[in-house]
mmCIF file of C-alpha atoms in Angstrom:
data_model
loop_
_atom_site.group_PDB
_atom_site.id
_atom_site.type_symbol
_atom_site.label_atom_id
_atom_site.label_comp_id
_atom_site.label_asym_id
_atom_site.label_seq_id
_atom_site.Cartn_x
_atom_site.Cartn_y
_atom_site.Cartn_z
ATOM 1 C CA MET A 1 79.311 160.352 126.403
ATOM 2 C CA GLY A 2 79.199 159.118 122.828
ATOM 3 C CA ILE A 3 80.761 159.844 119.468
ATOM 4 C CA ILE A 4 78.883 160.483 116.108
ATOM 5 C CA GLN A 5 81.059 160.464 113.096
ATOM 6 C CA VAL A 6 80.134 161.462 109.593
ATOM 7 C CA ASN A 7 82.898 160.314 107.196
ATOM 8 C CA ASN A 8 83.951 160.877 103.725
ATOM 9 C CA ILE A 9 81.802 163.755 102.771
ATOM 10 C CA LYS A 10 82.794 164.273 99.251
ATOM 11 C CA LEU A 11 82.485 167.819 97.747
ATOM 12 C CA PHE A 12 83.696 170.025 94.981
ATOM 13 C CA ALA A 13 84.661 173.564 96.123
ATOM 14 C CA ASN A 14 86.867 176.512 95.083
ATOM 15 C CA HIS A 15 89.299 177.064 98.002
ATOM 16 C CA GLY A 16 92.838 177.936 97.790
ATOM 17 C CA CYS A 17 95.356 180.893 97.491
ATOM 18 C CA LEU A 18 95.854 180.513 93.777
ATOM 19 C CA ASP A 19 93.621 182.281 91.091
ATOM 20 C CA GLU A 20 93.280 179.078 89.138
ATOM 21 C CA GLU A 21 91.929 177.221 92.293
ATOM 22 C CA ALA A 22 89.116 179.789 92.558
ATOM 23 C CA LYS A 23 88.292 179.167 88.758
ATOM 24 C CA ILE A 24 88.670 175.452 88.481
ATOM 25 C CA GLY A 25 88.142 174.258 91.951
ATOM 26 C CA SER A 26 88.974 170.836 93.567
ATOM 27 C CA GLU A 27 87.695 167.919 95.037
ATOM 28 C CA TYR A 28 87.554 167.719 98.885
ATOM 29 C CA ARG A 29 86.792 165.250 101.559
ATOM 30 C CA VAL A 30 85.375 166.258 105.137
ATOM 31 C CA ASP A 31 85.233 163.979 108.045
ATOM 32 C CA VAL A 32 83.678 165.036 111.345
ATOM 33 C CA ALA A 33 83.359 163.662 114.702
ATOM 34 C CA ILE A 34 81.455 164.933 117.529
ATOM 35 C CA LYS A 35 81.149 164.034 121.263
ATOM 36 C CA ALA A 36 77.766 164.558 123.030
ATOM 37 C CA ASP A 37 75.892 162.672 125.699
ATOM 38 C CA LEU A 38 73.930 160.043 123.782
ATOM 39 C CA LYS A 39 72.520 158.064 126.740
ATOM 40 C CA LYS A 40 68.989 159.674 126.510
ATOM 41 C CA SER A 41 68.664 159.082 122.846
ATOM 42 C CA ALA A 42 69.882 155.516 123.098
ATOM 43 C CA LYS A 43 66.883 154.939 125.506
ATOM 44 C CA THR A 44 64.137 157.029 123.845
ATOM 45 C CA ASP A 45 64.850 156.302 120.171
ATOM 46 C CA ASN A 46 63.959 159.945 119.525
ATOM 47 C CA LEU A 47 65.820 162.125 116.955
ATOM 48 C CA ALA A 48 65.170 165.183 119.211
ATOM 49 C CA ASP A 49 67.311 163.729 121.992
ATOM 50 C CA THR A 50 70.357 163.474 119.754
ATOM 51 C CA VAL A 51 72.782 165.300 117.331
ATOM 52 C CA ASP A 52 71.224 164.873 114.018
ATOM 53 C CA TYR A 53 73.972 163.748 111.534
ATOM 54 C CA VAL A 54 71.805 165.188 108.633
ATOM 55 C CA HIS A 55 72.307 168.692 110.327
ATOM 56 C CA LEU A 56 75.930 168.188 110.509
ATOM 57 C CA ASN A 57 76.272 167.222 106.958
ATOM 58 C CA HIS A 58 74.082 170.096 105.970
ATOM 59 C CA ILE A 59 76.381 172.662 107.784
ATOM 60 C CA VAL A 60 79.530 171.034 106.198
ATOM 61 C CA LYS A 61 77.964 171.441 102.593
ATOM 62 C CA GLU A 62 77.042 175.058 103.224
ATOM 63 C CA GLU A 63 80.345 176.056 104.665
ATOM 64 C CA MET A 64 82.432 174.246 101.958
ATOM 65 C CA ALA A 65 80.387 176.145 99.346
ATOM 66 C CA ILE A 66 81.717 179.453 100.649
ATOM 67 C CA ARG A 67 85.145 180.207 99.074
ATOM 68 C CA ALA A 68 88.240 180.695 101.458
ATOM 69 C CA GLU A 69 91.882 180.815 100.741
ATOM 70 C CA LEU A 70 92.769 178.547 103.621
ATOM 71 C CA LEU A 71 91.357 175.208 104.594
ATOM 72 C CA GLU A 72 91.696 176.211 108.316
ATOM 73 C CA THR A 73 89.297 178.985 107.696
ATOM 74 C CA VAL A 74 86.660 176.527 106.280
ATOM 75 C CA ALA A 75 87.222 173.854 109.045
ATOM 76 C CA GLN A 76 86.885 176.635 111.716
ATOM 77 C CA ARG A 77 83.642 178.093 110.140
ATOM 78 C CA ILE A 78 82.123 174.486 110.266
ATOM 79 C CA LEU A 79 83.168 173.970 113.995
ATOM 80 C CA ASP A 80 81.715 177.460 114.861
ATOM 81 C CA ARG A 81 78.368 176.491 113.362
ATOM 82 C CA PHE A 82 78.270 173.145 114.993
ATOM 83 C CA PHE A 83 78.671 174.859 118.559
ATOM 84 C CA LYS A 84 76.205 177.566 117.641
ATOM 85 C CA GLU A 85 73.390 175.391 116.156
ATOM 86 C CA LEU A 86 73.777 172.088 117.952
ATOM 87 C CA LYS A 87 73.795 172.722 121.717
ATOM 88 C CA MET A 88 74.398 169.109 122.710
ATOM 89 C CA ILE A 89 77.875 168.975 121.121
ATOM 90 C CA ARG A 90 80.580 168.950 123.889
ATOM 91 C CA LYS A 91 83.679 168.452 121.510
ATOM 92 C CA ALA A 92 83.936 168.362 117.781
ATOM 93 C CA THR A 93 86.844 167.551 115.237
ATOM 94 C CA VAL A 94 86.772 168.424 111.574
ATOM 95 C CA SER A 95 89.152 167.080 109.031
ATOM 96 C CA VAL A 96 89.023 168.879 105.625
ATOM 97 C CA ALA A 97 91.206 167.225 102.839
ATOM 98 C CA LYS A 98 91.957 168.741 99.520
ATOM 99 C CA ILE A 99 92.450 165.829 96.918
ATOM 100 C CA ASN A 100 95.332 166.087 94.563
ATOM 101 C CA PRO A 101 96.478 169.565 95.601
ATOM 102 C CA PRO A 102 98.441 171.627 93.126
ATOM 103 C CA ILE A 103 101.681 171.802 94.989
ATOM 104 C CA GLY A 104 104.064 170.507 92.502
ATOM 105 C CA GLY A 105 104.385 166.866 93.488
ATOM 106 C CA ASN A 106 102.731 163.625 93.609
ATOM 107 C CA VAL A 107 100.707 164.125 96.582
ATOM 108 C CA THR A 108 97.224 162.479 97.262
ATOM 109 C CA GLU A 109 95.817 164.926 99.547
ATOM 110 C CA VAL A 110 96.449 167.727 102.188
ATOM 111 C CA VAL A 111 94.558 167.671 105.363
ATOM 112 C CA ILE A 112 93.644 170.141 108.056
ATOM 113 C CA ILE A 113 92.310 168.901 111.309
ATOM 114 C CA LEU A 114 90.802 171.295 113.893
ATOM 115 C CA THR A 115 89.079 170.544 117.172
ATOM 116 C CA LYS A 116 87.072 172.603 119.447
ATOM 117 C CA LYS A 117 85.527 171.884 122.843
ATOM 118 C CA ARG A 118 82.590 173.690 124.648
#
């Protein structure tokens, strides 16, 4: 078993419960970690034998572009697509952070972390 991480995916999106969040948007950071059997790919040096991190990044970007009120919803959609499209994944964790959230205080970010197992 091995771990592939794609960290600090920076995006701009329009998630949130407030109407102004839908209009002006915010900056987000997404981190993903997946567990899969990487022994074969370590030996074959073949992309077909591993989980392609380009594909992971592509899923994150597409799902982040679809508006949701809650970050939990976005994180769950990302996880669901990982497991649907990438059969090698055994476990995945997705962290979605809203940078400078409009919550009436000096808060750097709010983060939602979800994990799913096959």
